[in-house]
Amino acid sequence: MNLGFIGTGQIAKATILGILGSKLKINKIYISKRSKKISKQLSKKSKKIFILKDNQEIINNSNWVFLSITPEVGNKILKNLKFKSSQTIINYISTIGITQLKKYIKVKAKIVRALPLPPIALRKGPVPICPANKNVKIFFNHLGTAVEVSSEKLF
């Protein structure tokens, strides 16, 4: 499986470090160069990590896409990106819910909202996810403890 991260801030970094220390079978991890310092640090940690110049290129090469950007950036860029219905999209964006995100991406991809915290880098701590998704739950259980939440309002 190939993963793509749009945005490489602290939570994306923590997630990727957790992945690298886990038993997850990941082929490649594509990251944006949004934070040059963090993306360079991450690319030195594993030969599986590739920095791509373009967000669309990340989407085109990934089975799962992690949206780890600020709400302002999300509102600006998401409507111009083309996602695939076969993808799973993990939404880390704090104020963009699933309904709004569906309008932006315009395809019937699987969307799961997740709220990891920095200890995910150590594969510790709860990770609320909504809606319930078996594969996403298994994934986050490798990085901590996935907690399925029945409603976005509980986030």
mmCIF file of C-alpha atoms in Angstrom:
data_model
loop_
_atom_site.group_PDB
_atom_site.id
_atom_site.type_symbol
_atom_site.label_atom_id
_atom_site.label_comp_id
_atom_site.label_asym_id
_atom_site.label_seq_id
_atom_site.Cartn_x
_atom_site.Cartn_y
_atom_site.Cartn_z
ATOM 1 C CA MET A 1 0.000 0.000 0.000
ATOM 2 C CA ASN A 2 1.179 3.513 -0.825
ATOM 3 C CA LEU A 3 0.370 6.390 1.496
ATOM 4 C CA GLY A 4 0.337 10.080 0.647
ATOM 5 C CA PHE A 5 0.498 13.029 3.026
ATOM 6 C CA ILE A 6 -0.658 16.446 1.906
ATOM 7 C CA GLY A 7 0.890 18.709 4.500
ATOM 8 C CA THR A 8 3.917 17.784 6.562
ATOM 9 C CA GLY A 9 3.424 19.463 9.888
ATOM 10 C CA GLN A 10 3.876 17.976 13.340
ATOM 11 C CA ILE A 11 0.919 15.549 13.222
ATOM 12 C CA ALA A 12 1.889 14.188 9.790
ATOM 13 C CA LYS A 13 5.457 13.804 11.055
ATOM 14 C CA ALA A 14 4.267 11.986 14.190
ATOM 15 C CA THR A 15 2.054 9.681 12.091
ATOM 16 C CA ILE A 16 4.892 8.844 9.696
ATOM 17 C CA LEU A 17 7.339 8.170 12.545
ATOM 18 C CA GLY A 18 4.757 5.865 14.103
ATOM 19 C CA ILE A 19 4.328 4.055 10.782
ATOM 20 C CA LEU A 20 8.090 3.593 10.407
ATOM 21 C CA GLY A 21 8.290 2.049 13.888
ATOM 22 C CA SER A 22 5.275 -0.207 13.377
ATOM 23 C CA LYS A 23 4.706 -3.578 11.719
ATOM 24 C CA LEU A 24 2.511 -2.023 9.013
ATOM 25 C CA LYS A 25 3.371 -3.182 5.508
ATOM 26 C CA ILE A 26 3.748 0.055 3.597
ATOM 27 C CA ASN A 27 5.481 0.181 0.202
ATOM 28 C CA LYS A 28 5.947 3.920 -0.227
ATOM 29 C CA ILE A 29 5.098 7.095 1.640
ATOM 30 C CA TYR A 30 4.731 10.212 -0.477
ATOM 31 C CA ILE A 31 4.962 13.530 1.332
ATOM 32 C CA SER A 32 4.615 17.140 0.312
ATOM 33 C CA LYS A 33 7.450 19.554 0.729
ATOM 34 C CA ARG A 34 5.136 21.969 2.511
ATOM 35 C CA SER A 35 7.475 22.111 5.510
ATOM 36 C CA LYS A 36 10.898 21.683 3.916
ATOM 37 C CA LYS A 37 12.637 21.083 7.237
ATOM 38 C CA ILE A 38 10.249 18.304 8.328
ATOM 39 C CA SER A 39 10.052 16.666 4.886
ATOM 40 C CA LYS A 40 13.862 16.550 4.618
ATOM 41 C CA GLN A 41 14.122 15.028 8.120
ATOM 42 C CA LEU A 42 11.530 12.381 7.265
ATOM 43 C CA SER A 43 13.053 11.474 3.895
ATOM 44 C CA LYS A 44 16.359 10.718 5.669
ATOM 45 C CA LYS A 45 14.597 8.252 7.994
ATOM 46 C CA SER A 46 13.531 5.749 5.323
ATOM 47 C CA LYS A 47 14.043 4.876 1.667
ATOM 48 C CA LYS A 48 10.276 4.385 1.498
ATOM 49 C CA ILE A 49 9.679 8.145 1.862
ATOM 50 C CA PHE A 50 9.562 10.302 -1.245
ATOM 51 C CA ILE A 51 9.112 14.088 -1.335
ATOM 52 C CA LEU A 52 6.879 15.130 -4.227
ATOM 53 C CA LYS A 53 6.596 18.669 -5.545
ATOM 54 C CA ASP A 54 2.910 18.568 -6.352
ATOM 55 C CA ASN A 55 -0.128 17.599 -4.252
ATOM 56 C CA GLN A 56 -1.857 16.078 -7.273
ATOM 57 C CA GLU A 57 1.152 13.816 -7.805
ATOM 58 C CA ILE A 58 0.812 12.629 -4.200
ATOM 59 C CA ILE A 59 -2.857 11.779 -4.796
ATOM 60 C CA ASN A 60 -2.121 10.042 -8.114
ATOM 61 C CA ASN A 61 0.432 7.714 -6.480
ATOM 62 C CA SER A 62 -1.382 6.891 -3.228
ATOM 63 C CA ASN A 63 -3.984 4.354 -2.109
ATOM 64 C CA TRP A 64 -4.613 6.322 1.084
ATOM 65 C CA VAL A 65 -4.332 10.115 1.238
ATOM 66 C CA PHE A 66 -3.873 11.903 4.567
ATOM 67 C CA LEU A 67 -5.043 15.515 4.614
ATOM 68 C CA SER A 68 -2.842 17.116 7.226
ATOM 69 C CA ILE A 69 -3.232 20.783 6.376
ATOM 70 C CA THR A 70 -4.766 23.792 8.047
ATOM 71 C CA PRO A 71 -8.450 24.581 7.378
ATOM 72 C CA GLU A 72 -7.417 27.715 5.446
ATOM 73 C CA VAL A 73 -5.144 25.733 3.128
ATOM 74 C CA GLY A 74 -7.794 23.010 2.792
ATOM 75 C CA ASN A 75 -10.477 25.484 1.739
ATOM 76 C CA LYS A 76 -8.064 26.932 -0.813
ATOM 77 C CA ILE A 77 -6.580 23.814 -2.465
ATOM 78 C CA LEU A 78 -8.910 20.822 -2.045
ATOM 79 C CA LYS A 79 -11.501 21.816 -4.645
ATOM 80 C CA ASN A 80 -8.768 21.897 -7.328
ATOM 81 C CA LEU A 81 -7.423 18.389 -6.623
ATOM 82 C CA LYS A 82 -8.702 15.235 -8.312
ATOM 83 C CA PHE A 83 -9.187 12.246 -6.036
ATOM 84 C CA LYS A 84 -10.089 8.678 -7.070
ATOM 85 C CA SER A 85 -13.137 6.802 -5.837
ATOM 86 C CA SER A 86 -10.874 3.839 -4.989
ATOM 87 C CA GLN A 87 -8.947 5.865 -2.413
ATOM 88 C CA THR A 88 -9.321 6.130 1.325
ATOM 89 C CA ILE A 89 -8.993 9.708 2.525
ATOM 90 C CA ILE A 90 -7.982 10.308 6.122
ATOM 91 C CA ASN A 91 -9.031 13.797 7.163
ATOM 92 C CA TYR A 92 -6.950 15.435 9.908
ATOM 93 C CA ILE A 93 -8.337 18.930 9.157
ATOM 94 C CA SER A 94 -9.898 20.297 12.331
ATOM 95 C CA THR A 95 -12.831 22.305 10.989
ATOM 96 C CA ILE A 96 -13.566 20.631 7.652
ATOM 97 C CA GLY A 97 -16.047 17.854 8.282
ATOM 98 C CA ILE A 98 -16.918 14.883 6.122
ATOM 99 C CA THR A 99 -19.913 16.588 4.446
ATOM 100 C CA GLN A 100 -17.859 19.603 3.383
ATOM 101 C CA LEU A 101 -14.947 17.417 2.293
ATOM 102 C CA LYS A 102 -17.250 15.309 0.080
ATOM 103 C CA LYS A 103 -18.248 18.512 -1.757
ATOM 104 C CA TYR A 104 -14.600 19.373 -2.339
ATOM 105 C CA ILE A 105 -13.416 15.985 -3.585
ATOM 106 C CA LYS A 106 -16.453 15.234 -5.807
ATOM 107 C CA VAL A 107 -15.922 11.431 -5.881
ATOM 108 C CA LYS A 108 -17.334 8.672 -3.686
ATOM 109 C CA ALA A 109 -14.085 7.799 -1.938
ATOM 110 C CA LYS A 110 -14.011 6.434 1.611
ATOM 111 C CA ILE A 111 -13.504 9.364 3.975
ATOM 112 C CA VAL A 112 -12.584 8.896 7.609
ATOM 113 C CA ARG A 113 -11.962 11.723 10.012
ATOM 114 C CA ALA A 114 -9.142 11.065 12.484
ATOM 115 C CA LEU A 115 -7.691 13.004 15.371
ATOM 116 C CA PRO A 116 -4.228 11.682 16.256
ATOM 117 C CA LEU A 117 -2.044 13.350 18.864
ATOM 118 C CA PRO A 118 1.789 13.629 18.900
ATOM 119 C CA PRO A 119 2.341 10.401 20.942
ATOM 120 C CA ILE A 120 1.286 8.514 17.800
ATOM 121 C CA ALA A 121 4.987 8.813 16.890
ATOM 122 C CA LEU A 122 5.657 6.431 19.806
ATOM 123 C CA ARG A 123 2.649 4.283 18.844
ATOM 124 C CA LYS A 124 0.785 5.334 21.972
ATOM 125 C CA GLY A 125 -2.487 7.035 22.748
ATOM 126 C CA PRO A 126 -6.052 7.082 21.504
ATOM 127 C CA VAL A 127 -6.912 8.008 17.922
ATOM 128 C CA PRO A 128 -10.598 8.866 17.484
ATOM 129 C CA ILE A 129 -11.928 7.933 14.033
ATOM 130 C CA CYS A 130 -15.325 8.580 12.438
ATOM 131 C CA PRO A 131 -17.140 6.897 10.826
ATOM 132 C CA ALA A 132 -16.190 3.359 11.784
ATOM 133 C CA ASN A 133 -13.950 1.754 9.160
ATOM 134 C CA LYS A 134 -12.395 -1.670 9.669
ATOM 135 C CA ASN A 135 -9.181 -1.026 7.699
ATOM 136 C CA VAL A 136 -8.601 2.423 9.167
ATOM 137 C CA LYS A 137 -9.170 1.004 12.654
ATOM 138 C CA ILE A 138 -6.596 -1.746 12.035
ATOM 139 C CA PHE A 139 -4.153 0.855 10.690
ATOM 140 C CA PHE A 140 -4.458 3.171 13.709
ATOM 141 C CA ASN A 141 -4.344 0.238 16.137
ATOM 142 C CA HIS A 142 -0.753 -0.233 14.926
ATOM 143 C CA LEU A 143 -0.068 3.375 15.943
ATOM 144 C CA GLY A 144 -1.962 3.515 19.220
ATOM 145 C CA THR A 145 -5.565 2.681 20.018
ATOM 146 C CA ALA A 146 -8.232 3.476 17.447
ATOM 147 C CA VAL A 147 -11.451 4.677 19.056
ATOM 148 C CA GLU A 148 -14.471 4.571 16.765
ATOM 149 C CA VAL A 149 -16.688 7.567 17.377
ATOM 150 C CA SER A 150 -20.295 7.390 16.185
ATOM 151 C CA SER A 151 -20.667 11.065 15.310
ATOM 152 C CA GLU A 152 -18.442 13.918 14.163
ATOM 153 C CA LYS A 153 -20.093 16.073 16.832
ATOM 154 C CA LEU A 154 -18.188 14.023 19.427
ATOM 155 C CA PHE A 155 -14.899 15.212 17.929
#
